Short mmCIF file of C-alpha atoms and ligand atoms in Angstrom, two decimals:
data_model
loop_
_atom_site.label_atom_id
_atom_site.label_comp_id
_atom_site.label_asym_id
_atom_site.label_seq_id
_atom_site.Cartn_x
_atom_site.Cartn_y
_atom_site.Cartn_z
CA MET Z 6 -29.44 -83.17 -68.53
CA SER Z 7 -30.54 -86.71 -69.53
CA ARG Z 8 -29.20 -88.23 -72.70
CA LEU Z 9 -29.67 -91.42 -74.66
CA ALA Z 10 -28.44 -92.53 -78.09
CA LEU Z 11 -30.23 -95.36 -79.90
CA ARG Z 12 -28.66 -97.11 -82.87
CA GLY Z 13 -30.76 -99.00 -85.42
CA ASP Z 14 -32.68 -98.85 -88.70
CA LEU Z 15 -34.67 -95.63 -88.35
CA LEU Z 16 -37.94 -95.43 -90.22
CA ASP Z 17 -40.62 -92.74 -90.26
CA LEU Z 18 -42.67 -90.71 -92.72
CA ASP Z 19 -42.67 -87.02 -93.47
CA ALA Z 20 -45.64 -86.91 -95.87
CA ASP Z 21 -48.74 -88.88 -96.83
CA PRO Z 22 -47.47 -91.68 -99.08
CA GLY Z 23 -50.85 -92.26 -100.78
CA LEU Z 24 -52.74 -95.54 -100.67
CA ASP Z 25 -50.97 -97.82 -103.07
CA ASP Z 26 -47.58 -96.49 -104.16
CA ALA Z 27 -45.08 -99.04 -102.83
CA SER Z 28 -42.11 -96.92 -103.94
CA GLY Z 29 -42.62 -95.04 -100.68
CA PRO Z 30 -43.00 -91.32 -101.31
CA GLY Z 31 -42.82 -89.67 -97.90
CA ALA Z 32 -40.97 -92.57 -96.29
CA ARG Z 33 -37.60 -91.93 -94.62
CA PHE Z 34 -35.58 -95.07 -94.15
CA ARG Z 35 -32.22 -94.45 -92.50
CA PRO Z 36 -30.56 -97.81 -91.89
CA ASP Z 37 -27.91 -98.01 -89.18
CA HIS Z 38 -28.32 -94.47 -87.89
CA TRP Z 39 -28.22 -92.95 -84.43
CA LEU Z 40 -31.16 -91.27 -82.78
CA LEU Z 41 -29.99 -88.80 -80.15
CA ILE Z 42 -32.37 -87.95 -77.31
CA GLU Z 43 -31.80 -85.14 -74.83
CA ASP Z 44 -34.21 -84.31 -72.01
CA GLY Z 45 -36.93 -86.35 -73.66
CA ARG Z 46 -36.66 -84.81 -77.11
CA ILE Z 47 -35.07 -85.95 -80.34
CA VAL Z 48 -32.13 -83.64 -80.92
CA ALA Z 49 -30.36 -85.31 -83.85
CA VAL Z 50 -30.47 -88.17 -86.32
CA GLN Z 51 -27.09 -89.03 -87.76
CA PRO Z 52 -25.08 -91.85 -89.33
CA GLN Z 53 -22.06 -91.40 -87.07
CA ALA Z 54 -21.84 -92.41 -83.41
CA PRO Z 55 -22.13 -89.57 -80.90
CA GLY Z 56 -19.33 -88.63 -78.49
CA GLU Z 57 -18.26 -90.83 -75.60
CA ASP Z 58 -20.36 -88.80 -73.16
CA TRP Z 59 -23.60 -90.22 -74.68
CA PRO Z 60 -25.13 -93.26 -72.93
CA ARG Z 61 -26.08 -95.59 -75.76
CA GLU Z 62 -28.01 -98.66 -76.78
CA ASP Z 63 -26.92 -100.57 -79.83
CA HIS Z 64 -29.94 -101.97 -81.65
CA ARG Z 65 -28.12 -102.58 -84.90
CA GLY Z 66 -30.25 -104.69 -87.24
CA ARG Z 67 -33.44 -103.65 -85.48
CA LEU Z 68 -36.19 -101.31 -86.59
CA ILE Z 69 -36.73 -98.04 -84.72
CA LEU Z 70 -40.10 -96.37 -85.30
CA PRO Z 71 -42.11 -93.55 -83.80
CA GLY Z 72 -44.50 -94.85 -81.12
CA PHE Z 73 -47.90 -95.74 -82.50
CA ILE Z 74 -50.93 -93.49 -82.07
CA ASP Z 75 -54.19 -95.36 -81.52
CA THR Z 76 -57.09 -93.00 -82.20
CA HIS Z 77 -59.91 -95.20 -80.95
CA VAL Z 78 -59.92 -97.61 -78.02
CA HIS Z 79 -61.98 -98.22 -74.87
CA SER Z 80 -60.12 -98.59 -71.56
CA GLY Z 81 -63.18 -100.08 -69.85
CA GLN Z 82 -63.56 -102.94 -72.31
CA ILE Z 83 -60.59 -105.13 -71.52
CA ASP Z 84 -63.03 -107.58 -69.92
CA VAL Z 85 -65.00 -108.11 -73.15
CA ILE Z 86 -62.29 -108.73 -75.72
CA GLY Z 87 -63.19 -111.80 -77.71
CA ALA Z 88 -66.81 -111.99 -76.52
CA TYR Z 89 -68.68 -114.50 -78.65
CA GLY Z 90 -71.59 -114.27 -80.93
CA THR Z 91 -73.06 -110.80 -81.42
CA ALA Z 92 -73.16 -107.76 -83.71
CA LEU Z 93 -72.80 -104.22 -82.41
CA LEU Z 94 -76.12 -103.42 -80.72
CA ASP Z 95 -76.50 -106.82 -79.03
CA TRP Z 96 -72.82 -106.83 -78.16
CA LEU Z 97 -73.23 -103.52 -76.30
CA GLU Z 98 -76.25 -104.78 -74.33
CA LYS Z 99 -75.04 -108.25 -73.58
CA HIS Z 100 -71.31 -107.86 -73.00
CA THR Z 101 -70.13 -104.28 -72.95
CA PHE Z 102 -72.52 -102.33 -70.75
CA PRO Z 103 -72.21 -104.83 -67.85
CA ALA Z 104 -68.40 -104.69 -68.08
CA GLU Z 105 -68.33 -100.89 -68.15
CA ARG Z 106 -70.42 -100.80 -64.99
CA ARG Z 107 -67.44 -102.02 -62.98
CA MET Z 108 -65.48 -98.85 -63.81
CA ALA Z 109 -67.61 -96.96 -61.29
CA ASP Z 110 -65.40 -98.52 -58.62
CA ALA Z 111 -62.27 -96.43 -58.08
CA ASP Z 112 -59.93 -99.33 -57.25
CA HIS Z 113 -61.11 -101.36 -60.21
CA ALA Z 114 -60.78 -98.31 -62.49
CA GLN Z 115 -57.19 -97.70 -61.33
CA ARG Z 116 -56.20 -101.33 -61.75
CA ILE Z 117 -57.78 -101.70 -65.19
CA SER Z 118 -56.41 -98.35 -66.42
CA ALA Z 119 -52.88 -99.34 -65.36
CA LEU Z 120 -53.20 -102.72 -67.02
CA PHE Z 121 -54.63 -101.11 -70.15
CA LEU Z 122 -51.86 -98.51 -70.53
CA ASP Z 123 -49.08 -101.00 -69.79
CA ALA Z 124 -50.59 -103.27 -72.43
CA LEU Z 125 -50.57 -100.42 -74.96
CA LEU Z 126 -46.90 -99.72 -74.18
CA ALA Z 127 -46.17 -103.43 -74.58
CA THR Z 128 -47.45 -103.23 -78.17
CA GLY Z 129 -45.50 -100.09 -79.07
CA THR Z 130 -48.41 -97.65 -78.68
CA THR Z 131 -47.37 -94.47 -76.88
CA SER Z 132 -50.34 -92.17 -77.58
CA ALA Z 133 -54.05 -92.82 -77.71
CA SER Z 134 -57.46 -91.30 -77.86
CA VAL Z 135 -59.46 -93.30 -75.37
CA PHE Z 136 -63.06 -93.82 -74.27
CA PRO Z 137 -63.15 -94.58 -70.56
CA THR Z 138 -66.78 -94.94 -69.32
CA VAL Z 139 -69.61 -92.70 -68.16
CA HIS Z 140 -68.06 -92.58 -64.68
CA ALA Z 141 -65.80 -89.69 -63.67
CA THR Z 142 -63.79 -92.24 -61.65
CA SER Z 143 -62.80 -94.00 -64.87
CA VAL Z 144 -61.59 -90.74 -66.43
CA ASN Z 145 -59.58 -89.71 -63.39
CA ALA Z 146 -58.02 -93.17 -63.12
CA LEU Z 147 -57.03 -93.21 -66.79
CA PHE Z 148 -55.52 -89.72 -66.76
CA GLU Z 149 -53.67 -90.39 -63.48
CA GLN Z 150 -52.16 -93.58 -64.86
CA ALA Z 151 -51.27 -91.92 -68.19
CA GLN Z 152 -49.59 -89.07 -66.37
CA ALA Z 153 -47.55 -91.52 -64.30
CA ARG Z 154 -46.26 -92.97 -67.60
CA GLY Z 155 -45.74 -89.60 -69.32
CA MET Z 156 -48.02 -90.56 -72.19
CA ARG Z 157 -49.82 -88.28 -74.62
CA LEU Z 158 -53.40 -89.20 -73.96
CA ILE Z 159 -56.76 -87.82 -75.07
CA ALA Z 160 -59.89 -88.91 -73.22
CA GLY Z 161 -63.13 -87.71 -71.71
CA LYS Z 162 -66.16 -88.79 -69.74
CA VAL Z 163 -68.53 -90.80 -71.92
CA LEU Z 164 -71.89 -89.05 -72.28
CA MET Z 165 -75.00 -91.24 -72.43
CA ASP Z 166 -78.39 -90.23 -71.08
CA ARG Z 167 -80.73 -92.70 -72.81
CA HIS Z 168 -81.01 -96.18 -74.34
CA ALA Z 169 -78.64 -97.65 -71.78
CA PRO Z 170 -79.12 -99.38 -68.43
CA ASP Z 171 -79.69 -97.18 -65.35
CA PHE Z 172 -76.23 -97.89 -64.03
CA LEU Z 173 -74.63 -96.29 -67.11
CA ARG Z 174 -76.96 -93.35 -67.69
CA ASP Z 175 -76.11 -89.80 -66.78
CA ASP Z 176 -78.27 -86.71 -67.28
CA VAL Z 177 -77.56 -83.44 -69.01
CA VAL Z 178 -77.00 -81.32 -65.92
CA GLN Z 179 -74.76 -83.71 -63.99
CA ALA Z 180 -72.87 -84.71 -67.13
CA GLU Z 181 -72.07 -81.09 -67.84
CA LEU Z 182 -70.93 -80.45 -64.24
CA ASP Z 183 -68.74 -83.59 -64.25
CA SER Z 184 -67.29 -82.76 -67.65
CA ARG Z 185 -66.43 -79.20 -66.71
CA ALA Z 186 -64.66 -80.35 -63.55
CA LEU Z 187 -62.70 -82.94 -65.52
CA ILE Z 188 -61.76 -80.40 -68.20
CA GLU Z 189 -60.56 -78.04 -65.51
CA ARG Z 190 -58.41 -80.71 -63.92
CA TRP Z 191 -57.00 -82.48 -66.95
CA HIS Z 192 -57.19 -80.52 -70.20
CA GLY Z 193 -53.72 -79.24 -71.02
CA ASN Z 194 -52.29 -80.81 -67.87
CA GLY Z 195 -48.89 -82.01 -69.12
CA ARG Z 196 -49.45 -84.26 -72.13
CA LEU Z 197 -53.13 -84.82 -71.46
CA ALA Z 198 -56.05 -83.38 -73.38
CA TYR Z 199 -59.77 -83.66 -72.91
CA ALA Z 200 -62.22 -84.95 -75.50
CA VAL Z 201 -65.93 -84.33 -75.29
CA THR Z 202 -67.16 -87.91 -75.71
CA PRO Z 203 -70.80 -88.59 -76.57
CA ARG Z 204 -70.82 -92.39 -76.91
CA PHE Z 205 -72.89 -92.37 -80.12
CA ALA Z 206 -76.04 -90.61 -81.26
CA PRO Z 207 -78.50 -93.29 -80.03
CA THR Z 208 -77.41 -92.98 -76.39
CA SER Z 209 -77.65 -89.18 -76.17
CA SER Z 210 -80.78 -87.02 -76.25
CA ASP Z 211 -80.84 -83.93 -78.43
CA ALA Z 212 -80.46 -81.90 -75.23
CA GLN Z 213 -77.30 -83.80 -74.31
CA LEU Z 214 -75.79 -83.48 -77.78
CA ALA Z 215 -76.50 -79.74 -77.65
CA MET Z 216 -74.75 -79.58 -74.27
CA ALA Z 217 -71.79 -81.47 -75.78
CA GLY Z 218 -71.61 -78.85 -78.53
CA ARG Z 219 -71.61 -76.03 -75.98
CA LEU Z 220 -68.95 -77.77 -73.95
CA LEU Z 221 -66.77 -78.25 -77.01
CA ALA Z 222 -67.01 -74.57 -77.91
CA SER Z 223 -66.32 -73.46 -74.34
CA THR Z 224 -62.60 -74.25 -74.10
CA PRO Z 225 -59.94 -73.96 -76.81
CA GLY Z 226 -58.19 -77.13 -77.90
CA LEU Z 227 -60.81 -79.62 -76.74
CA TYR Z 228 -61.21 -82.72 -78.88
CA MET Z 229 -64.47 -84.48 -79.71
CA GLN Z 230 -64.70 -88.23 -80.15
CA THR Z 231 -67.62 -90.49 -80.96
CA HIS Z 232 -68.77 -93.36 -83.17
CA VAL Z 233 -70.47 -92.90 -86.54
CA ALA Z 234 -72.04 -95.19 -89.17
CA GLU Z 235 -70.48 -98.41 -87.92
CA ASN Z 236 -73.30 -100.89 -88.42
CA GLN Z 237 -76.34 -100.89 -90.69
CA ASP Z 238 -78.88 -101.59 -87.92
CA GLU Z 239 -77.35 -98.73 -85.95
CA VAL Z 240 -77.65 -96.41 -88.97
CA ARG Z 241 -81.35 -97.29 -89.38
CA TRP Z 242 -81.95 -96.68 -85.68
CA VAL Z 243 -80.32 -93.25 -85.86
CA ALA Z 244 -82.53 -92.36 -88.85
CA GLU Z 245 -85.62 -93.22 -86.72
CA LEU Z 246 -84.36 -91.34 -83.67
CA PHE Z 247 -83.30 -88.20 -85.55
CA PRO Z 248 -85.73 -87.83 -88.49
CA GLN Z 249 -84.75 -84.20 -88.98
CA ALA Z 250 -81.10 -85.05 -89.71
CA ARG Z 251 -79.98 -85.72 -93.28
CA SER Z 252 -77.69 -88.53 -92.15
CA TYR Z 253 -76.06 -90.04 -89.08
CA LEU Z 254 -73.08 -87.70 -89.38
CA ASP Z 255 -75.47 -84.78 -89.77
CA VAL Z 256 -76.83 -85.42 -86.25
CA TYR Z 257 -73.41 -84.48 -84.92
CA ALA Z 258 -72.99 -81.60 -87.37
CA GLN Z 259 -76.30 -80.09 -86.26
CA HIS Z 260 -75.03 -79.97 -82.69
CA GLY Z 261 -71.70 -78.33 -83.45
CA LEU Z 262 -69.70 -81.55 -83.03
CA LEU Z 263 -68.21 -81.71 -86.51
CA THR Z 264 -64.98 -79.79 -86.05
CA GLU Z 265 -61.33 -80.10 -87.03
CA ARG Z 266 -60.56 -81.66 -83.65
CA ALA Z 267 -63.21 -84.36 -84.01
CA ILE Z 268 -62.40 -88.07 -84.24
CA PHE Z 269 -65.14 -90.22 -85.72
CA ALA Z 270 -64.67 -93.95 -85.27
CA HIS Z 271 -65.65 -96.31 -88.09
CA GLY Z 272 -67.47 -94.26 -90.78
CA ILE Z 273 -68.26 -97.35 -92.83
CA TRP Z 274 -71.77 -96.41 -93.95
CA LEU Z 275 -71.22 -92.81 -95.08
CA ASP Z 276 -72.26 -91.21 -98.35
CA ASP Z 277 -70.54 -88.64 -100.53
CA ALA Z 278 -72.30 -85.71 -98.85
CA ASP Z 279 -71.03 -86.96 -95.46
CA ARG Z 280 -67.53 -87.24 -96.86
CA ALA Z 281 -67.70 -83.70 -98.26
CA ALA Z 282 -68.84 -82.44 -94.84
CA LEU Z 283 -66.02 -84.31 -93.10
CA ARG Z 284 -63.51 -82.91 -95.52
CA ALA Z 285 -64.77 -79.36 -95.08
CA SER Z 286 -64.58 -79.68 -91.28
CA GLY Z 287 -61.04 -81.10 -91.11
CA ALA Z 288 -62.23 -83.94 -88.85
CA GLN Z 289 -60.64 -87.36 -89.04
CA LEU Z 290 -61.98 -90.88 -89.36
CA SER Z 291 -60.54 -93.57 -87.12
CA HIS Z 292 -60.68 -96.79 -89.08
CA CYS Z 293 -61.01 -99.84 -86.82
CA PRO Z 294 -60.57 -102.91 -89.02
CA SER Z 295 -60.18 -105.53 -86.30
CA SER Z 296 -63.44 -104.46 -84.68
CA ASN Z 297 -65.25 -104.15 -88.02
CA LEU Z 298 -64.31 -107.72 -88.92
CA PHE Z 299 -64.99 -109.17 -85.48
CA LEU Z 300 -68.42 -107.56 -85.05
CA GLY Z 301 -69.22 -108.03 -88.75
CA SER Z 302 -69.89 -104.30 -89.13
CA GLY Z 303 -68.71 -103.85 -92.72
CA LEU Z 304 -65.76 -102.95 -94.92
CA PHE Z 305 -64.45 -99.39 -94.65
CA ASP Z 306 -63.98 -97.60 -97.99
CA TRP Z 307 -60.55 -96.09 -97.50
CA ALA Z 308 -60.22 -95.12 -101.17
CA ALA Z 309 -63.37 -92.98 -100.99
CA ALA Z 310 -62.09 -91.26 -97.83
CA GLN Z 311 -58.70 -90.65 -99.46
CA ALA Z 312 -60.30 -89.30 -102.64
CA ALA Z 313 -62.43 -86.96 -100.54
CA GLY Z 314 -59.34 -85.71 -98.69
CA ILE Z 315 -60.35 -86.97 -95.23
CA PRO Z 316 -57.52 -87.90 -92.85
CA VAL Z 317 -57.77 -91.55 -91.83
CA SER Z 318 -56.06 -92.86 -88.71
CA LEU Z 319 -56.30 -96.28 -87.08
CA GLY Z 320 -57.94 -97.54 -83.91
CA CYS Z 321 -57.81 -100.98 -82.37
CA ASP Z 322 -61.27 -100.41 -80.83
CA VAL Z 323 -60.82 -102.97 -78.09
CA GLY Z 324 -63.17 -104.55 -76.90
CA GLY Z 325 -64.87 -104.66 -80.36
CA GLY Z 326 -61.36 -105.18 -81.73
CA THR Z 327 -59.55 -108.31 -80.68
CA SER Z 328 -56.06 -106.94 -80.04
CA LEU Z 329 -54.51 -103.77 -78.62
CA SER Z 330 -51.71 -104.12 -81.14
CA MET Z 331 -51.48 -101.52 -83.90
CA LEU Z 332 -49.40 -104.02 -85.83
CA ARG Z 333 -52.38 -106.38 -85.90
CA THR Z 334 -54.64 -103.41 -86.70
CA MET Z 335 -52.44 -102.45 -89.66
CA ALA Z 336 -52.44 -106.01 -90.98
CA ASP Z 337 -56.23 -106.16 -90.67
CA ALA Z 338 -56.53 -102.83 -92.50
CA TYR Z 339 -54.66 -104.34 -95.44
CA LYS Z 340 -57.02 -107.33 -95.51
CA VAL Z 341 -60.15 -105.17 -95.37
CA GLN Z 342 -58.95 -103.24 -98.43
CA ALA Z 343 -58.01 -106.51 -100.13
CA MET Z 344 -61.66 -107.58 -99.76
CA ALA Z 345 -62.56 -104.57 -101.91
CA GLY Z 346 -59.93 -105.50 -104.50
CA ARG Z 347 -57.52 -102.78 -103.35
CA ARG Z 348 -54.00 -102.99 -102.02
CA LEU Z 349 -52.84 -100.71 -99.23
CA THR Z 350 -49.10 -100.23 -98.83
CA ALA Z 351 -47.28 -100.77 -95.56
CA TRP Z 352 -46.19 -97.13 -95.91
CA LYS Z 353 -49.78 -95.95 -95.80
CA THR Z 354 -50.74 -98.06 -92.81
CA LEU Z 355 -47.62 -96.93 -90.95
CA TYR Z 356 -48.42 -93.32 -91.84
CA ALA Z 357 -51.98 -93.74 -90.53
CA ALA Z 358 -50.65 -95.14 -87.24
CA THR Z 359 -48.01 -92.42 -86.80
CA LEU Z 360 -47.65 -89.07 -88.61
CA GLY Z 361 -51.09 -89.18 -90.26
CA ALA Z 362 -52.80 -89.50 -86.89
CA ALA Z 363 -50.48 -86.88 -85.36
CA ARG Z 364 -51.31 -84.39 -88.09
CA ALA Z 365 -55.04 -85.01 -87.85
CA LEU Z 366 -54.78 -84.43 -84.09
CA ARG Z 367 -52.71 -81.26 -84.71
CA LEU Z 368 -49.92 -82.83 -82.66
CA ASP Z 369 -47.25 -83.46 -85.29
CA HIS Z 370 -44.92 -80.96 -83.58
CA GLU Z 371 -44.85 -83.42 -80.67
CA ILE Z 372 -45.52 -86.98 -81.88
CA GLY Z 373 -45.76 -89.19 -84.95
CA SER Z 374 -42.27 -89.05 -86.43
CA LEU Z 375 -38.56 -89.11 -85.64
CA ALA Z 376 -38.24 -85.44 -86.52
CA VAL Z 377 -35.77 -83.36 -84.52
CA GLY Z 378 -37.61 -81.33 -81.89
CA THR Z 379 -40.42 -83.84 -81.32
CA LEU Z 380 -40.71 -85.81 -78.08
CA ALA Z 381 -38.87 -89.13 -78.13
CA ASP Z 382 -41.84 -91.50 -78.15
CA VAL Z 383 -40.18 -94.38 -79.96
CA ALA Z 384 -40.33 -98.14 -80.20
CA VAL Z 385 -37.56 -100.61 -81.03
CA TRP Z 386 -38.65 -103.69 -82.97
CA ASP Z 387 -37.11 -106.92 -84.11
CA TRP Z 388 -37.70 -107.22 -87.83
CA ALA Z 389 -38.46 -110.91 -87.47
CA VAL Z 390 -39.14 -113.41 -84.69
CA GLY Z 391 -39.00 -117.15 -85.29
CA PRO Z 392 -37.65 -119.17 -88.22
CA VAL Z 393 -40.49 -118.49 -90.66
CA ALA Z 394 -40.44 -114.71 -90.25
CA ALA Z 395 -36.62 -114.77 -90.26
CA ARG Z 396 -36.59 -116.62 -93.57
CA ARG Z 397 -39.18 -114.27 -95.04
CA HIS Z 398 -37.12 -111.29 -93.85
CA GLU Z 399 -33.99 -112.74 -95.42
CA VAL Z 400 -35.57 -113.05 -98.87
CA ALA Z 401 -37.39 -109.71 -98.83
CA ARG Z 402 -36.76 -107.85 -102.07
CA ASP Z 403 -36.73 -104.28 -100.79
CA VAL Z 404 -37.60 -102.16 -97.77
CA HIS Z 405 -41.32 -102.13 -98.48
CA ASP Z 406 -41.39 -105.90 -98.82
CA ARG Z 407 -39.52 -106.21 -95.53
CA LEU Z 408 -41.80 -103.76 -93.76
CA PHE Z 409 -44.91 -105.39 -95.16
CA ALA Z 410 -43.76 -108.85 -94.01
CA TRP Z 411 -42.96 -107.41 -90.55
CA MET Z 412 -46.42 -105.88 -90.36
CA THR Z 413 -48.13 -109.04 -91.54
CA LEU Z 414 -46.16 -111.62 -89.54
CA GLY Z 415 -45.13 -109.60 -86.51
CA ASP Z 416 -46.78 -109.07 -83.16
CA GLU Z 417 -45.83 -107.83 -79.70
CA ARG Z 418 -43.11 -110.50 -79.46
CA ASN Z 419 -41.22 -108.37 -81.98
CA LEU Z 420 -41.19 -105.42 -79.62
CA VAL Z 421 -37.88 -104.89 -77.81
CA ALA Z 422 -38.43 -101.56 -76.06
CA THR Z 423 -40.82 -98.64 -75.86
CA PHE Z 424 -39.70 -95.16 -74.83
CA VAL Z 425 -42.02 -92.31 -73.86
CA ALA Z 426 -40.39 -88.88 -73.93
CA GLY Z 427 -37.05 -90.68 -73.80
CA GLN Z 428 -37.95 -92.78 -70.74
CA ARG Z 429 -38.07 -96.55 -71.11
CA ARG Z 430 -41.61 -97.71 -70.35
CA TYR Z 431 -41.38 -101.22 -71.75
CA GLY Z 432 -38.48 -103.64 -72.20
CA SER Z 433 -35.47 -104.66 -70.23
CA THR Z 434 -33.17 -102.01 -68.88
CA ALA Z 435 -30.17 -104.15 -69.78
CA LEU Z 436 -28.42 -103.09 -72.97
CA ARG Z 437 -29.90 -105.37 -75.58
CA THR Z 438 -27.96 -106.23 -78.66
CA PRO Z 439 -29.28 -108.46 -81.42
N1 GUN N 14 -70.88 -97.74 -80.60
C1 GUN N 14 -71.31 -97.27 -79.41
N2 GUN N 14 -70.57 -97.74 -78.40
C2 GUN N 14 -69.65 -98.53 -78.96
C3 GUN N 14 -68.57 -99.30 -78.42
O1 GUN N 14 -68.33 -99.36 -77.22
N3 GUN N 14 -67.82 -100.00 -79.32
C4 GUN N 14 -68.06 -99.95 -80.66
N4 GUN N 14 -67.28 -100.64 -81.48
N5 GUN N 14 -69.06 -99.24 -81.18
C5 GUN N 14 -69.84 -98.54 -80.35
ZN1 ZN N 15 -65.47 -97.92 -80.12
#
C-alpha cells in the first residue's frame, strides 16, 4: 500500500459558486489541514496529523488545490505559440497547418507530446481534453505519453477532409477506419477516453460530419470536441457552406454531434436559440480567453451562458492561446468579463478550471475536487512569489482577496509540486517546507 500525507491550506469547491458572489458559496477552505492519500486516492481530509506510519510532506502556509482541468488545447501547436499578426483563418493557413504537418512523424510526435504534457504538469494541469492532429501517429503518441504519466486525458484524431492543405486532409473512409482503430485501442484504457474530433465545420464535408455522428453513437462514453462560433469571418463562412443550417451550432446538431459529452470551444458568436439548444443537450462550452484576446476573436458572454444554464469550463487553447497555464487563463477570463462591465469571482474561475469542468465531463467522481474517494490529482502552490506578490498577500483582506491576488499575480513559478493519482509528476522529491 502506498501512502502520502500532505499538509497545507486545502481549497476546493463542492458547488457552482455563481459568477459574482465573492462570499464564496460552494467554496471549501480548510487552512492547515492534512490531505491523506492511499493508493492514489484521497482517503481523508483532517485537521490533525496522521499516525507516524504516514510518509508526509509539510507544506504549511501553501495552497493545495485539485489539479486543473484544461478542456481545450492543441498538442500539435506548441511550435506556433505567439505567432505574430493574424486572425483565426489566416493564422490557421499561415502558421498552424504547417506546424501540424510535422506531427505525421512518429519521433517528432512523441517528443512534442512528452514536452506538451510535462509542460501542462509544470503549470498544475493534470487533466485535459486535447486536439492532437489529423495523423493517427499524433494520437497514439499523446495517449502513450499521457498513460506513462497516469493522466486523465481525452483526445481523438482530428477530422478534416476539405479546406485544408493536402498534407492535412483525410477522407471519410480512411478517417473512419483510423478512428475506429484508435477508439478500440484507447477509449477506456486506464484514464484515457476518446473524443470524436471534427476540427470545425468548415474543414469537414457533410459526409464526414455524418460519419462523426455515427462514430459518436457507436460506442458508449465517447466525447465529442470541436470549435464553434469563434470568429465573425468564420461564422459567415459557415453560413455560406451550410445554408440549410439555422446557425453554426446547428450544423453540429444536425449531424448528431450536440450531446451531453460534447465540448464546444469558444462559443463567442452564439444566439439565444443556440444557448437553449446547448442547455437542452447538456454540452459544455470551453471558454478560451487567452486565445480570444490574442487572435482578436471577441469577448465571450459568460453571463448569458450562465443564465442559460450552460456549463462553462476553461481552455488555454495553445497555440491560439499564449500560455499553457490555467492560472493565466483564469486571469484572462476575469479581464474579458471586465471588458463587458462584469466582475467574475476567483471562486467561479477556480470552479470552471476544476469541479465545473469535471462535472461537465461527467468525471467528478474521479477529478476536480479534494473529495474523499476521488483520485489524488493535486497541486501545491506558493501563495506568493517575489516581494510585490508577498506584500499583496500580506495585506489581503480575506480568502477571496488572497485567492484573487494569487490568480492575478501568480504563474508557474508559484507551483511547488504536482501529483497525479498520488504520484509526484512535477517538483522536487525532497521534502519542501516553506
Ligand atoms: N478553429 C479551427 N481550428 C482551430 C485551431 O486550431 N485553433 C483555434 N483557436 N480555432 C480553430
Ligand atoms: Zn482550438
